[in-house]
XYZ file of C-alpha atoms in Angstrom:
527
model
C -38.851 -0.816 -12.136
C -40.354 -4.298 -12.259
C -42.305 -5.599 -15.228
C -45.538 -5.086 -13.236
C -44.612 -1.417 -12.832
C -44.553 -0.812 -16.584
C -47.282 1.691 -17.472
C -50.045 0.147 -19.544
C -53.545 0.810 -20.861
C -56.583 -1.459 -21.161
C -57.156 -2.913 -24.600
C -60.681 -1.483 -24.404
C -59.240 2.051 -24.632
C -57.802 1.312 -28.075
C -60.965 -0.463 -29.199
C -62.996 2.601 -28.215
C -60.843 4.985 -30.275
C -62.921 5.864 -33.364
C -59.861 7.088 -35.263
C -58.365 3.584 -35.172
C -61.595 1.700 -36.005
C -60.245 -1.509 -34.463
C -62.602 -4.449 -34.020
C -62.105 -7.534 -31.884
C -62.926 -10.640 -33.911
C -61.709 -13.430 -31.604
C -60.462 -14.213 -28.127
C -61.793 -13.303 -24.690
C -63.263 -9.888 -23.979
C -61.809 -8.286 -20.865
C -59.576 -5.614 -19.408
C -56.358 -6.930 -20.948
C -53.536 -4.417 -20.532
C -51.136 -3.296 -23.263
C -47.715 -1.913 -22.299
C -46.099 -1.678 -25.736
C -46.763 -2.163 -29.462
C -44.673 -4.360 -31.728
C -44.742 -5.174 -35.438
C -43.558 -8.478 -36.895
C -43.655 -10.389 -40.141
C -41.512 -13.394 -39.164
C -42.697 -16.955 -38.701
C -41.760 -17.185 -34.995
C -41.464 -13.808 -33.233
C -41.541 -15.282 -29.706
C -37.766 -14.949 -29.019
C -38.027 -11.201 -29.565
C -41.014 -10.522 -27.296
C -40.962 -9.280 -23.699
C -44.637 -9.629 -22.801
C -47.516 -7.163 -22.669
C -47.370 -6.340 -26.399
C -50.098 -5.571 -28.839
C -48.429 -7.473 -31.699
C -49.275 -6.183 -35.173
C -48.903 -8.188 -38.373
C -50.174 -8.182 -41.933
C -49.672 -11.955 -42.159
C -46.838 -11.811 -44.715
C -45.194 -14.961 -43.267
C -48.268 -16.430 -41.581
C -48.400 -20.221 -42.076
C -50.896 -21.369 -44.690
C -52.206 -24.418 -42.815
C -54.317 -24.538 -39.645
C -51.674 -26.480 -37.705
C -49.002 -23.891 -38.489
C -51.317 -21.038 -37.510
C -52.114 -22.796 -34.234
C -48.402 -23.156 -33.479
C -47.840 -19.456 -34.245
C -50.619 -18.362 -31.849
C -49.519 -20.785 -29.142
C -45.964 -19.398 -29.237
C -46.933 -15.719 -28.981
C -49.345 -16.519 -26.138
C -46.528 -18.297 -24.297
C -44.349 -15.206 -24.812
C -46.906 -13.076 -22.961
C -48.444 -11.138 -25.841
C -51.585 -9.296 -24.721
C -53.335 -9.190 -28.082
C -52.721 -9.760 -31.786
C -53.624 -7.090 -34.343
C -54.135 -8.250 -37.942
C -54.032 -5.723 -40.769
C -56.089 -6.694 -43.796
C -55.025 -5.783 -47.337
C -52.797 -6.062 -49.288
C -51.657 -9.585 -48.271
C -55.007 -10.888 -46.983
C -58.420 -9.588 -47.975
C -59.794 -10.605 -44.576
C -58.619 -12.111 -41.301
C -57.962 -15.828 -41.995
C -60.558 -18.064 -40.303
C -57.746 -20.370 -39.110
C -56.288 -17.458 -37.155
C -59.678 -16.598 -35.653
C -60.169 -20.194 -34.513
C -56.658 -20.455 -33.049
C -57.002 -17.217 -31.075
C -60.349 -18.392 -29.673
C -58.785 -21.714 -28.769
C -55.771 -20.213 -26.956
C -57.549 -17.222 -25.382
C -55.711 -14.506 -27.338
C -57.658 -11.331 -28.228
C -57.498 -10.805 -32.014
C -58.095 -7.342 -33.463
C -58.926 -6.502 -37.072
C -57.161 -3.400 -38.431
C -58.973 -1.884 -41.407
C -56.901 -0.900 -44.474
C -57.147 2.790 -43.564
C -55.479 2.321 -40.156
C -51.642 2.350 -40.343
C -49.703 0.324 -37.799
C -47.881 3.512 -36.805
C -51.196 5.146 -35.844
C -51.948 2.277 -33.458
C -48.555 2.725 -31.821
C -48.978 6.467 -31.492
C -52.413 6.121 -29.916
C -51.171 3.462 -27.502
C -48.180 5.459 -26.291
C -50.266 8.623 -25.941
C -52.717 6.714 -23.744
C -49.851 5.221 -21.706
C -48.357 8.692 -21.188
C -51.689 9.920 -19.855
C -51.803 6.964 -17.429
C -48.317 7.793 -16.151
C -49.238 11.474 -15.775
C -52.257 10.486 -13.699
C -50.032 8.283 -11.538
C -47.567 11.124 -10.982
C -50.366 13.512 -10.068
C -51.765 10.960 -7.636
C -48.340 10.482 -6.047
C -47.857 14.240 -5.758
C -51.252 14.720 -4.100
C -50.581 11.885 -1.662
C -47.134 13.180 -0.756
C -48.523 16.664 -0.116
C -51.215 15.207 2.128
C -48.636 13.135 4.012
C -46.397 16.171 4.500
C -49.315 18.177 5.881
C -50.235 15.299 8.181
C -46.675 15.149 9.509
C -47.034 18.738 10.734
C -50.146 17.993 12.817
C -50.010 17.536 16.604
C -51.162 13.902 16.157
C -48.632 13.396 13.360
C -48.138 9.623 13.599
C -51.830 8.827 13.506
C -52.441 11.482 10.820
C -49.716 10.084 8.530
C -51.089 6.549 8.887
C -54.608 7.811 8.142
C -53.458 9.544 4.958
C -51.450 6.472 3.926
C -54.469 4.217 4.385
C -56.705 6.617 2.500
C -54.377 6.851 -0.512
C -53.531 3.129 -0.723
C -56.782 1.532 0.421
C -54.804 -0.623 2.848
C -54.966 -1.068 6.609
C -51.823 0.633 7.947
C -50.226 -0.197 11.282
C -47.040 0.743 13.157
C -45.386 -2.063 15.163
C -42.412 -2.110 17.500
C -39.805 -4.884 17.638
C -41.922 -6.947 20.060
C -44.979 -6.775 17.854
C -46.865 -4.220 19.917
C -49.363 -2.280 17.813
C -48.561 1.409 18.374
C -50.950 3.082 15.909
C -53.206 1.925 13.091
C -55.560 3.458 10.539
C -58.125 2.255 8.044
C -60.646 -0.594 8.253
C -59.202 -3.313 10.459
C -59.109 -6.678 8.641
C -60.606 -9.786 10.207
C -58.366 -12.287 12.037
C -55.888 -13.802 11.407
C -54.630 -10.984 9.131
C -53.575 -8.539 11.918
C -51.586 -11.323 13.571
C -49.896 -12.240 10.311
C -48.883 -8.599 9.794
C -47.501 -8.464 13.339
C -45.473 -11.680 12.901
C -44.072 -10.499 9.566
C -43.083 -7.158 11.130
C -41.297 -8.823 14.055
C -39.365 -11.189 11.766
C -38.384 -8.385 9.380
C -37.149 -6.066 12.143
C -35.122 -8.897 13.694
C -33.556 -9.826 10.340
C -32.579 -6.249 9.526
C -31.221 -5.403 12.989
C -29.092 -8.544 13.202
C -27.785 -8.252 9.621
C -29.003 -11.692 8.614
C -27.666 -11.225 5.099
C -24.077 -10.940 6.340
C -21.727 -8.108 7.328
C -21.107 -6.881 3.777
C -24.637 -7.276 2.405
C -27.405 -5.324 4.172
C -30.530 -7.316 5.003
C -33.733 -6.463 3.199
C -35.644 -3.561 4.768
C -38.978 -4.841 3.485
C -40.951 -8.062 3.278
C -44.176 -9.201 1.630
C -46.622 -12.084 1.887
C -49.666 -13.075 -0.136
C -52.217 -15.579 1.040
C -55.908 -16.054 0.458
C -56.406 -12.865 -1.551
C -54.744 -10.673 1.097
C -51.500 -8.833 0.325
C -49.234 -8.043 3.289
C -46.221 -5.726 3.202
C -43.833 -4.568 5.930
C -41.214 -1.787 5.768
C -38.721 -1.194 8.536
C -38.242 2.472 9.349
C -34.740 3.807 8.562
C -32.827 5.470 11.388
C -31.060 8.797 11.073
C -27.668 7.040 11.128
C -28.549 4.744 8.249
C -29.362 1.747 10.451
C -32.804 0.291 10.988
C -34.960 1.409 13.904
C -37.003 -0.936 16.077
C -40.195 0.032 14.251
C -41.948 -1.297 11.162
C -44.805 -0.062 8.988
C -47.208 -2.851 8.072
C -50.008 -2.880 5.506
C -52.783 -5.308 4.588
C -54.811 -4.902 1.396
C -57.161 -6.970 -0.732
C -55.391 -5.910 -3.932
C -51.736 -6.055 -4.931
C -49.821 -2.810 -4.299
C -49.345 -0.671 -7.396
C -46.401 1.544 -8.303
C -48.316 4.520 -6.881
C -48.978 2.679 -3.628
C -45.313 1.761 -3.254
C -44.176 5.331 -3.862
C -46.673 6.700 -1.342
C -45.730 4.037 1.206
C -42.039 4.920 0.795
C -42.755 8.571 1.548
C -44.847 7.620 4.575
C -42.074 5.366 5.901
C -39.555 8.219 5.699
C -41.901 10.613 7.498
C -42.727 8.072 10.194
C -39.015 7.458 10.749
C -38.470 11.177 11.223
C -41.457 11.566 13.505
C -40.264 8.723 15.739
C -36.685 10.043 15.837
C -35.602 11.980 18.950
C -34.337 14.794 16.729
C -37.138 14.974 14.138
C -38.043 18.533 15.061
C -34.484 19.596 14.204
C -34.774 22.469 16.637
C -31.729 24.504 17.592
C -30.495 24.749 21.164
C -29.678 27.888 23.151
C -26.069 27.923 21.897
C -27.268 28.006 18.276
C -29.808 30.717 19.046
C -27.098 32.726 20.756
C -24.849 32.328 17.718
C -27.605 33.732 15.513
C -27.977 36.764 17.787
C -24.227 37.392 17.693
C -24.171 37.158 13.885
C -26.992 39.680 13.582
C -25.138 42.026 15.924
C -21.956 41.998 13.848
C -19.925 38.911 14.819
C -18.127 37.014 12.030
C -18.843 33.362 11.142
C -15.456 32.388 12.584
C -16.459 33.940 15.929
C -19.653 31.902 16.315
C -18.751 28.628 14.564
C -17.894 26.845 17.812
C -21.385 27.565 19.185
C -23.019 25.976 16.150
C -20.974 22.752 16.225
C -22.597 19.541 17.528
C -22.008 18.566 21.137
C -18.713 16.795 21.749
C -16.855 18.483 18.893
C -13.548 20.056 19.933
C -10.711 21.397 17.859
C -12.449 20.730 14.538
C -15.566 22.698 15.492
C -14.795 25.483 13.062
C -14.920 23.345 9.887
C -18.048 23.099 7.778
C -19.276 21.457 4.593
C -21.456 23.692 2.428
C -24.235 21.911 0.543
C -26.140 23.242 -2.466
C -29.178 21.392 -3.779
C -31.723 21.608 -6.543
C -34.954 19.678 -6.838
C -35.517 17.686 -9.984
C -38.792 19.470 -10.751
C -39.950 23.076 -10.274
C -41.464 23.632 -6.841
C -43.205 26.418 -4.989
C -41.476 27.895 -1.967
C -41.494 25.312 0.817
C -38.855 26.616 3.167
C -41.270 26.420 6.109
C -42.512 22.893 5.307
C -41.616 20.883 8.454
C -41.703 17.567 6.620
C -39.222 18.795 3.978
C -36.961 20.357 6.580
C -37.088 17.306 8.843
C -36.476 14.848 6.017
C -33.523 16.666 4.490
C -32.105 17.801 7.811
C -32.046 14.248 9.103
C -30.590 12.936 5.837
C -27.810 15.536 5.839
C -27.269 15.306 9.580
C -27.738 18.997 10.302
C -30.443 21.412 11.461
C -28.821 24.237 9.492
C -30.562 24.222 6.140
C -32.683 26.555 4.066
C -35.110 25.627 1.291
C -36.376 28.228 -1.162
C -38.632 26.542 -3.707
C -36.423 24.158 -5.665
C -33.164 25.480 -4.169
C -31.440 24.218 -1.027
C -28.462 25.410 1.013
C -27.106 23.766 4.148
C -24.172 23.766 6.560
C -22.887 20.475 7.939
C -20.205 20.327 10.623
C -17.211 18.227 9.564
C -13.625 17.468 10.479
C -10.957 18.975 8.164
C -10.018 15.686 6.483
C -13.427 13.983 6.624
C -15.232 12.927 3.467
C -18.717 14.472 3.249
C -21.516 11.932 3.535
C -23.867 11.770 0.546
C -27.321 10.726 1.810
C -29.359 8.422 -0.400
C -32.557 9.806 1.151
C -32.034 13.174 -0.524
C -31.802 11.584 -3.974
C -34.905 9.511 -3.236
C -36.778 12.740 -2.537
C -35.703 14.188 -5.880
C -32.782 16.386 -4.787
C -29.476 16.713 -6.651
C -26.690 17.854 -4.311
C -23.285 19.500 -4.507
C -20.885 19.340 -1.553
C -17.820 21.387 -0.715
C -14.977 19.845 1.226
C -14.780 20.814 4.938
C -13.636 24.420 5.259
C -12.945 26.697 8.226
C -15.622 29.245 9.038
C -13.375 31.984 7.683
C -13.417 30.298 4.247
C -17.163 29.687 3.976
C -17.528 32.076 1.032
C -15.111 30.007 -1.071
C -16.736 26.759 0.111
C -20.076 28.167 -0.981
C -18.719 28.727 -4.499
C -17.249 25.197 -4.618
C -20.545 23.667 -3.504
C -22.352 25.576 -6.256
C -19.895 24.294 -8.854
C -20.244 20.747 -7.544
C -24.019 21.017 -7.910
C -23.664 22.160 -11.515
C -21.412 19.175 -12.266
C -23.917 16.803 -10.658
C -26.737 18.225 -12.769
C -24.649 18.035 -15.955
C -23.546 14.453 -15.230
C -27.089 13.421 -14.193
C -25.878 11.924 -10.910
C -27.454 12.363 -7.447
C -24.479 14.208 -5.952
C -20.945 15.460 -6.544
C -18.369 16.254 -3.875
C -15.911 19.028 -4.738
C -12.483 17.557 -4.000
C -10.485 20.487 -5.353
C -7.399 18.502 -6.372
C -8.327 16.521 -8.359
C -11.862 17.650 -9.151
C -13.299 14.140 -9.069
C -15.154 11.947 -6.615
C -12.486 9.282 -7.084
C -10.002 11.485 -5.283
C -11.983 11.230 -2.038
C -11.430 7.507 -1.463
C -7.886 6.117 -0.959
C -6.965 3.875 -3.888
C -6.393 0.769 -1.739
C -9.750 1.103 -0.037
C -11.415 1.810 -3.372
C -10.013 -1.390 -4.928
C -11.057 -3.464 -1.922
C -14.529 -1.964 -1.979
C -14.926 -2.684 -5.711
C -13.740 -6.294 -5.394
C -16.070 -6.895 -2.461
C -18.995 -5.269 -4.269
C -18.661 -7.477 -7.353
C -17.542 -10.655 -5.584
C -21.009 -12.272 -6.008
C -20.437 -12.263 -9.795
C -17.276 -14.389 -9.571
C -19.168 -17.667 -9.552
C -21.700 -16.658 -12.191
C -22.452 -19.246 -14.833
C -22.250 -18.487 -18.556
C -21.686 -15.845 -19.880
C -19.495 -15.275 -16.802
C -18.435 -12.351 -14.635
C -16.399 -10.614 -17.362
C -19.359 -10.392 -19.752
C -21.749 -9.352 -16.978
C -19.418 -6.550 -15.866
C -18.937 -5.368 -19.452
C -22.716 -5.333 -19.980
C -23.271 -3.392 -16.745
C -20.576 -0.847 -17.635
C -21.979 -0.303 -21.132
C -25.555 -0.007 -19.840
C -24.570 2.578 -17.214
C -22.523 4.519 -19.766
C -25.557 4.683 -22.059
C -27.836 5.914 -19.243
C -29.775 2.680 -18.857
C -30.849 2.297 -22.506
C -31.412 -1.362 -23.379
C -31.540 -0.728 -27.119
C -28.327 1.321 -27.283
C -26.566 -1.191 -25.017
C -27.665 -4.062 -27.234
C -26.368 -2.236 -30.315
C -23.039 -1.454 -28.649
C -22.530 -5.074 -27.549
C -23.935 -6.564 -30.802
C -26.521 -8.643 -28.928
C -30.311 -8.669 -28.764
C -32.026 -6.334 -26.275
C -33.521 -9.388 -24.523
C -29.989 -10.613 -23.871
C -29.198 -7.282 -22.210
C -32.368 -7.533 -20.115
C -31.533 -11.065 -18.989
C -27.937 -10.151 -18.095
C -29.015 -7.106 -16.076
C -31.646 -9.139 -14.282
C -28.948 -11.689 -13.407
C -26.636 -8.914 -12.152
C -29.400 -7.416 -10.006
C -30.145 -10.845 -8.549
C -26.518 -11.704 -7.765
C -25.721 -8.264 -6.295
C -29.125 -8.021 -4.547
C -29.746 -4.472 -5.816
C -32.396 -2.470 -7.637
C -30.710 -1.219 -10.813
C -33.417 1.413 -11.283
C -32.383 3.226 -8.080
C -30.158 6.256 -8.883
C -28.046 5.688 -5.766
C -27.358 2.073 -6.754
C -26.340 3.061 -10.288
C -23.985 5.704 -8.918
C -22.423 3.232 -6.460
C -21.882 0.594 -9.135
C -20.483 3.153 -11.573
C -17.814 4.245 -9.116
C -17.087 0.642 -8.128
C -16.529 -0.247 -11.799
C -13.994 2.576 -12.093
C -12.255 1.392 -8.942
C -12.132 -2.257 -10.034
C -8.488 -3.229 -10.738
C -7.628 -3.712 -14.415
C -6.621 -7.330 -13.912
C -10.051 -8.112 -12.461
C -11.803 -6.454 -15.399
C -9.646 -8.130 -18.040
C -9.961 -11.629 -16.589
C -12.562 -13.779 -18.299
C -12.372 -16.634 -15.790
């Protein structure tokens, strides 16, 4: 999550709360947004601020002279503080006039807290309001995703999905091919040259992704953005079923910057559009599969019909299957007949043989006896936690079903997107040969080798501690005996060097395993 994605509330919401009785006594009046509340009584709090705070103080260490007060205000403004709250009594009988003048001069809203309003009450009211904002965002995302899923089931699915996307984001939405041809569009068409700029950005992005411009070991970005003259352009390439990029891109043009809700809705639309433009999006079964179902219902055993269910071109390994169990992260109504859900998960897992019952999922995926089951990132993105068995013959499907269920329980307990049951040993690390695992880990963290101070060793130790503590900045800072801002800066540097989004569950899982696979001598070296 970027800083702009942090949930926040307008300062006016707190000013309108009669229980707080806050009053603005200086600074500009406007829709300034507060993302957190902090309390300080030190002379220079700026090193400990992250921006977006409503900073509360009783003025215990406030400078006594106008010049010192001006310096104090100038520093907190530079640190990104949204507003300053001053509590009167017992230190000051009233807000110092020097502070009022300085806040007016530097454009910092200054609030007066009456003696009856505790600082804690301000924090509680702020976080309650922020929680309500986030709940509204989640409800909006849920409504948009439901509308997109319904649109994907229509006969004119591509146009319907784009129409819903435009309606929920307020942006002009367009689907381009690799040559820049406009296939479908929805929403009010912007005036030239905006459509041409979207087309050019789409063509460049598709070309960069398909040619792997970032190098063979680092995937090129699947999205691009541009901002010019008050118009915000974004382009997302559509992912293919095999994990590569297709020759299509979803473009958007809006007069406002995309919000977290807009990005979530756009991501869902991109997945659905990729499925709808895939030759196998319907995930229908062929006559061999239908015949296998008839034989099963008439008394045949799974071993008898397994060959008929295997994908075309499979030979001696046709009778081996991976059983998948899944559970959605939140309670859901029964959606087993939802074509968008079935298409999305079926494509991600690489099989048409799946069944969804509310928040529960079961699937069969054909696999060679010694093959490692593929864990699709798309499933985690859609909120599914998965458990995989190892490939088993059709005659052993009952035992594979039990192993998949146990793997799912371990994934839920460990709070990871997926677990593969490897039997001996019961760990994901047993799937990958040790030599390949070490090479993968060294390659993954190679960009950190040339990192400036504090160096690769410290960055790796920070990343490992942060992942161990489930992404908590405060607990990581305490464990490493550093300030939380230091942790934030190190993680930002790691994300930049590795070109990853550390908030993505799949990325965290990948880096966690890579850290375990990193040779000891690489981890102990401080060069």
